[in-house]
Amino acid sequence: MSDVAPPSSEDPGTEQDASASPESEFSDTPEGPSPDDGDVDVPELTELEAALVERDEWMNRAQRIAADFENFRRRHATQRTDDIDRATGRLAEALLPVLDACEAAFLQHPAEIEPLFNLMLSELKKQGLESMNLHEQPFDPHLADAVLHEPGEGEPVVSEVLRSGYTWNGKVLRPAMVKVRG
């Protein structure tokens, strides 16, 4: 084995290329393309990727907030509608004794009371009040309260309506008081 000395800078016969030094040729640090090549170097790429991730997170947050607001708006509209329905239902329920008095007066003096009674019923009907017609219908305990019973055959049937029952927007506002046969 022979020892070969590396050429020294003092040796006039050897030219040393500064750009081809062994240290730069086999460097452990990766060098990206230079800015002159038109490409972006690695640190700028990671910053850009981080910025894109952050942008996506903000977009997701904005979409979630928009969806939450839309859900809130729908819930609020539904709740407001329900509150209005309950309030008008309470008003209609408060008017039921007046309606009962009109109905009783109508039975005594039909010619005098009929215009007022029909006007009141039609206005309440526009708002959602419906009178239940249960006469000779099968008895349903959800729609009527049986206060009298007469013997009969078969299934129980409403034989007489003693006090009218009403529904408000499809829900029972007040059950009817009825006499049941059967």
PDB file of C-alpha atoms in Angstrom:
ATOM      1  CA  MET A   1       0.000   0.000   0.000  1.00  0.00           C
ATOM      2  CA  SER A   2       1.410   3.322  -0.907  1.00  0.00           C
ATOM      3  CA  ASP A   3       0.595   6.597   0.575  1.00  0.00           C
ATOM      4  CA  VAL A   4      -0.356   9.199  -1.936  1.00  0.00           C
ATOM      5  CA  ALA A   5      -0.280  12.731  -0.745  1.00  0.00           C
ATOM      6  CA  PRO A   6      -2.974  15.049  -1.903  1.00  0.00           C
ATOM      7  CA  PRO A   7      -1.833  17.823  -4.143  1.00  0.00           C
ATOM      8  CA  SER A   8      -1.062  20.963  -2.273  1.00  0.00           C
ATOM      9  CA  SER A   9      -1.842  24.456  -3.266  1.00  0.00           C
ATOM     10  CA  GLU A  10       1.863  25.169  -3.406  1.00  0.00           C
ATOM     11  CA  ASP A  11       2.366  22.675  -6.150  1.00  0.00           C
ATOM     12  CA  PRO A  12       2.464  24.650  -9.420  1.00  0.00           C
ATOM     13  CA  GLY A  13       1.573  21.676 -11.588  1.00  0.00           C
ATOM     14  CA  THR A  14      -1.828  21.030 -10.180  1.00  0.00           C
ATOM     15  CA  GLU A  15      -4.799  23.243 -10.650  1.00  0.00           C
ATOM     16  CA  GLN A  16      -7.471  23.098  -8.115  1.00  0.00           C
ATOM     17  CA  ASP A  17     -11.052  23.846  -9.181  1.00  0.00           C
ATOM     18  CA  ALA A  18     -12.760  25.770  -6.408  1.00  0.00           C
ATOM     19  CA  SER A  19     -16.252  24.708  -7.450  1.00  0.00           C
ATOM     20  CA  ALA A  20     -15.433  21.019  -7.412  1.00  0.00           C
ATOM     21  CA  SER A  21     -14.271  20.682  -3.870  1.00  0.00           C
ATOM     22  CA  PRO A  22     -14.956  17.329  -2.306  1.00  0.00           C
ATOM     23  CA  GLU A  23     -16.899  18.984   0.495  1.00  0.00           C
ATOM     24  CA  SER A  24     -19.457  20.618  -1.821  1.00  0.00           C
ATOM     25  CA  GLU A  25     -19.695  17.613  -4.094  1.00  0.00           C
ATOM     26  CA  PHE A  26     -20.746  15.229  -1.351  1.00  0.00           C
ATOM     27  CA  SER A  27     -22.534  17.599   0.983  1.00  0.00           C
ATOM     28  CA  ASP A  28     -25.108  16.155   3.399  1.00  0.00           C
ATOM     29  CA  THR A  29     -27.358  19.209   3.256  1.00  0.00           C
ATOM     30  CA  PRO A  30     -29.806  19.070   0.377  1.00  0.00           C
ATOM     31  CA  GLU A  31     -29.794  22.188  -1.639  1.00  0.00           C
ATOM     32  CA  GLY A  32     -32.913  22.949  -3.557  1.00  0.00           C
ATOM     33  CA  PRO A  33     -33.049  24.667  -6.871  1.00  0.00           C
ATOM     34  CA  SER A  34     -31.832  28.201  -6.852  1.00  0.00           C
ATOM     35  CA  PRO A  35     -34.314  31.063  -7.109  1.00  0.00           C
ATOM     36  CA  ASP A  36     -32.952  31.748 -10.563  1.00  0.00           C
ATOM     37  CA  ASP A  37     -34.366  28.400 -11.773  1.00  0.00           C
ATOM     38  CA  GLY A  38     -37.975  29.646 -11.230  1.00  0.00           C
ATOM     39  CA  ASP A  39     -38.796  26.987  -8.612  1.00  0.00           C
ATOM     40  CA  VAL A  40     -39.657  27.619  -4.976  1.00  0.00           C
ATOM     41  CA  ASP A  41     -37.249  26.337  -2.348  1.00  0.00           C
ATOM     42  CA  VAL A  42     -38.312  23.889   0.349  1.00  0.00           C
ATOM     43  CA  PRO A  43     -38.793  26.335   3.251  1.00  0.00           C
ATOM     44  CA  GLU A  44     -41.120  28.443   1.101  1.00  0.00           C
ATOM     45  CA  LEU A  45     -43.086  25.291   0.155  1.00  0.00           C
ATOM     46  CA  THR A  46     -43.682  24.343   3.789  1.00  0.00           C
ATOM     47  CA  GLU A  47     -44.756  27.901   4.580  1.00  0.00           C
ATOM     48  CA  LEU A  48     -47.146  27.803   1.620  1.00  0.00           C
ATOM     49  CA  GLU A  49     -48.516  24.415   2.672  1.00  0.00           C
ATOM     50  CA  ALA A  50     -48.983  25.691   6.218  1.00  0.00           C
ATOM     51  CA  ALA A  51     -50.792  28.745   4.877  1.00  0.00           C
ATOM     52  CA  LEU A  52     -53.067  26.515   2.757  1.00  0.00           C
ATOM     53  CA  VAL A  53     -53.848  24.309   5.757  1.00  0.00           C
ATOM     54  CA  GLU A  54     -54.618  27.377   7.842  1.00  0.00           C
ATOM     55  CA  ARG A  55     -56.835  28.738   5.053  1.00  0.00           C
ATOM     56  CA  ASP A  56     -58.712  25.423   4.876  1.00  0.00           C
ATOM     57  CA  GLU A  57     -59.217  25.468   8.654  1.00  0.00           C
ATOM     58  CA  TRP A  58     -60.651  28.992   8.485  1.00  0.00           C
ATOM     59  CA  MET A  59     -62.895  27.976   5.571  1.00  0.00           C
ATOM     60  CA  ASN A  60     -64.170  24.993   7.589  1.00  0.00           C
ATOM     61  CA  ARG A  61     -64.808  27.239  10.597  1.00  0.00           C
ATOM     62  CA  ALA A  62     -66.653  29.737   8.431  1.00  0.00           C
ATOM     63  CA  GLN A  63     -68.791  26.970   6.908  1.00  0.00           C
ATOM     64  CA  ARG A  64     -69.584  25.544  10.349  1.00  0.00           C
ATOM     65  CA  ILE A  65     -70.520  28.987  11.652  1.00  0.00           C
ATOM     66  CA  ALA A  66     -72.722  29.596   8.607  1.00  0.00           C
ATOM     67  CA  ALA A  67     -74.413  26.197   9.098  1.00  0.00           C
ATOM     68  CA  ASP A  68     -74.883  26.880  12.827  1.00  0.00           C
ATOM     69  CA  PHE A  69     -76.423  30.247  12.036  1.00  0.00           C
ATOM     70  CA  GLU A  70     -78.777  28.689   9.469  1.00  0.00           C
ATOM     71  CA  ASN A  71     -79.825  26.049  12.030  1.00  0.00           C
ATOM     72  CA  PHE A  72     -80.360  28.785  14.626  1.00  0.00           C
ATOM     73  CA  ARG A  73     -82.453  30.780  12.149  1.00  0.00           C
ATOM     74  CA  ARG A  74     -84.635  27.744  11.363  1.00  0.00           C
ATOM     75  CA  ARG A  75     -85.010  26.854  15.049  1.00  0.00           C
ATOM     76  CA  HIS A  76     -85.920  30.437  15.879  1.00  0.00           C
ATOM     77  CA  ALA A  77     -88.509  30.590  13.071  1.00  0.00           C
ATOM     78  CA  THR A  78     -90.021  27.272  14.191  1.00  0.00           C
ATOM     79  CA  GLN A  79     -90.072  28.361  17.829  1.00  0.00           C
ATOM     80  CA  ARG A  80     -91.641  31.683  16.897  1.00  0.00           C
ATOM     81  CA  THR A  81     -94.343  29.928  14.874  1.00  0.00           C
ATOM     82  CA  ASP A  82     -95.004  27.526  17.764  1.00  0.00           C
ATOM     83  CA  ASP A  83     -95.211  30.438  20.222  1.00  0.00           C
ATOM     84  CA  ILE A  84     -97.697  32.246  17.983  1.00  0.00           C
ATOM     85  CA  ASP A  85     -99.775  29.074  17.607  1.00  0.00           C
ATOM     86  CA  ARG A  86     -99.813  28.544  21.382  1.00  0.00           C
ATOM     87  CA  ALA A  87    -100.782  32.164  22.010  1.00  0.00           C
ATOM     88  CA  THR A  88    -103.605  32.112  19.463  1.00  0.00           C
ATOM     89  CA  GLY A  89    -104.692  28.727  20.825  1.00  0.00           C
ATOM     90  CA  ARG A  90    -104.906  30.215  24.343  1.00  0.00           C
ATOM     91  CA  LEU A  91    -106.946  33.104  22.955  1.00  0.00           C
ATOM     92  CA  ALA A  92    -109.302  30.702  21.191  1.00  0.00           C
ATOM     93  CA  GLU A  93    -109.568  28.642  24.360  1.00  0.00           C
ATOM     94  CA  ALA A  94    -110.432  31.788  26.314  1.00  0.00           C
ATOM     95  CA  LEU A  95    -113.201  32.520  23.782  1.00  0.00           C
ATOM     96  CA  LEU A  96    -114.788  29.067  24.127  1.00  0.00           C
ATOM     97  CA  PRO A  97    -117.089  30.102  27.025  1.00  0.00           C
ATOM     98  CA  VAL A  98    -118.315  33.009  24.874  1.00  0.00           C
ATOM     99  CA  LEU A  99    -118.864  30.572  22.006  1.00  0.00           C
ATOM    100  CA  ASP A 100    -120.776  28.245  24.371  1.00  0.00           C
ATOM    101  CA  ALA A 101    -122.978  31.145  25.494  1.00  0.00           C
ATOM    102  CA  CYS A 102    -123.652  32.046  21.842  1.00  0.00           C
ATOM    103  CA  GLU A 103    -124.534  28.443  21.104  1.00  0.00           C
ATOM    104  CA  ALA A 104    -126.927  28.274  24.076  1.00  0.00           C
ATOM    105  CA  ALA A 105    -128.521  31.572  23.038  1.00  0.00           C
ATOM    106  CA  PHE A 106    -128.790  30.289  19.463  1.00  0.00           C
ATOM    107  CA  LEU A 107    -130.789  27.307  20.682  1.00  0.00           C
ATOM    108  CA  GLN A 108    -133.234  29.667  22.475  1.00  0.00           C
ATOM    109  CA  HIS A 109    -133.427  32.465  19.852  1.00  0.00           C
ATOM    110  CA  PRO A 110    -132.016  31.225  16.553  1.00  0.00           C
ATOM    111  CA  ALA A 111    -133.126  34.149  14.376  1.00  0.00           C
ATOM    112  CA  GLU A 112    -131.535  36.814  16.584  1.00  0.00           C
ATOM    113  CA  ILE A 113    -128.273  35.049  17.419  1.00  0.00           C
ATOM    114  CA  GLU A 114    -127.513  33.192  14.184  1.00  0.00           C
ATOM    115  CA  PRO A 115    -125.682  36.090  12.399  1.00  0.00           C
ATOM    116  CA  LEU A 116    -123.442  36.762  15.393  1.00  0.00           C
ATOM    117  CA  PHE A 117    -122.819  33.064  16.053  1.00  0.00           C
ATOM    118  CA  ASN A 118    -121.958  32.342  12.395  1.00  0.00           C
ATOM    119  CA  LEU A 119    -119.677  35.386  12.179  1.00  0.00           C
ATOM    120  CA  MET A 120    -117.777  34.370  15.284  1.00  0.00           C
ATOM    121  CA  LEU A 121    -117.446  30.753  14.118  1.00  0.00           C
ATOM    122  CA  SER A 122    -116.284  31.756  10.629  1.00  0.00           C
ATOM    123  CA  GLU A 123    -113.603  34.136  11.976  1.00  0.00           C
ATOM    124  CA  LEU A 124    -112.302  31.539  14.413  1.00  0.00           C
ATOM    125  CA  LYS A 125    -112.414  28.903  11.678  1.00  0.00           C
ATOM    126  CA  LYS A 126    -110.136  31.085   9.519  1.00  0.00           C
ATOM    127  CA  GLN A 127    -107.589  30.996  12.337  1.00  0.00           C
ATOM    128  CA  GLY A 128    -107.739  27.208  12.786  1.00  0.00           C
ATOM    129  CA  LEU A 129    -110.706  26.420  15.038  1.00  0.00           C
ATOM    130  CA  GLU A 130    -112.844  23.459  13.968  1.00  0.00           C
ATOM    131  CA  SER A 131    -115.972  22.152  15.621  1.00  0.00           C
ATOM    132  CA  MET A 132    -116.015  18.380  16.074  1.00  0.00           C
ATOM    133  CA  ASN A 133    -119.064  16.607  14.684  1.00  0.00           C
ATOM    134  CA  LEU A 134    -119.257  13.493  16.847  1.00  0.00           C
ATOM    135  CA  HIS A 135    -122.997  12.713  16.772  1.00  0.00           C
ATOM    136  CA  GLU A 136    -123.544   9.015  15.937  1.00  0.00           C
ATOM    137  CA  GLN A 137    -119.785   8.506  15.568  1.00  0.00           C
ATOM    138  CA  PRO A 138    -117.836   5.794  17.425  1.00  0.00           C
ATOM    139  CA  PHE A 139    -116.786   7.044  20.844  1.00  0.00           C
ATOM    140  CA  ASP A 140    -113.135   8.157  21.004  1.00  0.00           C
ATOM    141  CA  PRO A 141    -111.896   9.076  24.502  1.00  0.00           C
ATOM    142  CA  HIS A 142    -109.274  11.381  22.960  1.00  0.00           C
ATOM    143  CA  LEU A 143    -111.975  13.526  21.357  1.00  0.00           C
ATOM    144  CA  ALA A 144    -114.801  13.391  23.907  1.00  0.00           C
ATOM    145  CA  ASP A 145    -115.537  12.992  27.582  1.00  0.00           C
ATOM    146  CA  ALA A 146    -118.415  10.583  28.246  1.00  0.00           C
ATOM    147  CA  VAL A 147    -120.524  12.075  31.033  1.00  0.00           C
ATOM    148  CA  LEU A 148    -123.655   9.967  30.509  1.00  0.00           C
ATOM    149  CA  HIS A 149    -124.177   6.393  29.401  1.00  0.00           C
ATOM    150  CA  GLU A 150    -127.231   4.624  28.065  1.00  0.00           C
ATOM    151  CA  PRO A 151    -127.500   0.890  27.434  1.00  0.00           C
ATOM    152  CA  GLY A 152    -127.143  -0.365  23.883  1.00  0.00           C
ATOM    153  CA  GLU A 153    -125.640  -3.065  21.741  1.00  0.00           C
ATOM    154  CA  GLY A 154    -122.219  -3.159  20.091  1.00  0.00           C
ATOM    155  CA  GLU A 155    -119.425  -0.656  20.256  1.00  0.00           C
ATOM    156  CA  PRO A 156    -119.982   2.598  22.172  1.00  0.00           C
ATOM    157  CA  VAL A 157    -121.403   5.354  19.951  1.00  0.00           C
ATOM    158  CA  VAL A 158    -121.988   9.034  20.720  1.00  0.00           C
ATOM    159  CA  SER A 159    -125.755   9.381  21.011  1.00  0.00           C
ATOM    160  CA  GLU A 160    -125.902  13.044  22.042  1.00  0.00           C
ATOM    161  CA  VAL A 161    -123.411  15.951  22.209  1.00  0.00           C
ATOM    162  CA  LEU A 162    -123.964  17.902  25.432  1.00  0.00           C
ATOM    163  CA  ARG A 163    -121.187  20.451  24.881  1.00  0.00           C
ATOM    164  CA  SER A 164    -119.361  20.983  21.593  1.00  0.00           C
ATOM    165  CA  GLY A 165    -115.733  20.010  21.292  1.00  0.00           C
ATOM    166  CA  TYR A 166    -113.191  21.925  19.230  1.00  0.00           C
ATOM    167  CA  THR A 167    -109.844  21.354  17.590  1.00  0.00           C
ATOM    168  CA  TRP A 168    -107.257  24.058  16.964  1.00  0.00           C
ATOM    169  CA  ASN A 169    -105.013  23.462  13.946  1.00  0.00           C
ATOM    170  CA  GLY A 170    -105.660  19.736  14.117  1.00  0.00           C
ATOM    171  CA  LYS A 171    -105.113  19.363  17.892  1.00  0.00           C
ATOM    172  CA  VAL A 172    -107.903  18.880  20.395  1.00  0.00           C
ATOM    173  CA  LEU A 173    -108.460  22.228  22.078  1.00  0.00           C
ATOM    174  CA  ARG A 174    -111.377  21.065  24.175  1.00  0.00           C
ATOM    175  CA  PRO A 175    -112.962  17.589  24.159  1.00  0.00           C
ATOM    176  CA  ALA A 176    -116.705  17.392  23.694  1.00  0.00           C
ATOM    177  CA  MET A 177    -118.994  16.322  26.536  1.00  0.00           C
ATOM    178  CA  VAL A 178    -121.150  13.494  25.220  1.00  0.00           C
ATOM    179  CA  LYS A 179    -123.743  10.886  26.091  1.00  0.00           C
ATOM    180  CA  VAL A 180    -122.648   7.418  24.956  1.00  0.00           C
ATOM    181  CA  ARG A 181    -124.815   4.493  23.917  1.00  0.00           C
ATOM    182  CA  GLY A 182    -123.514   0.939  24.003  1.00  0.00           C
TER     183      GLY A 182
END
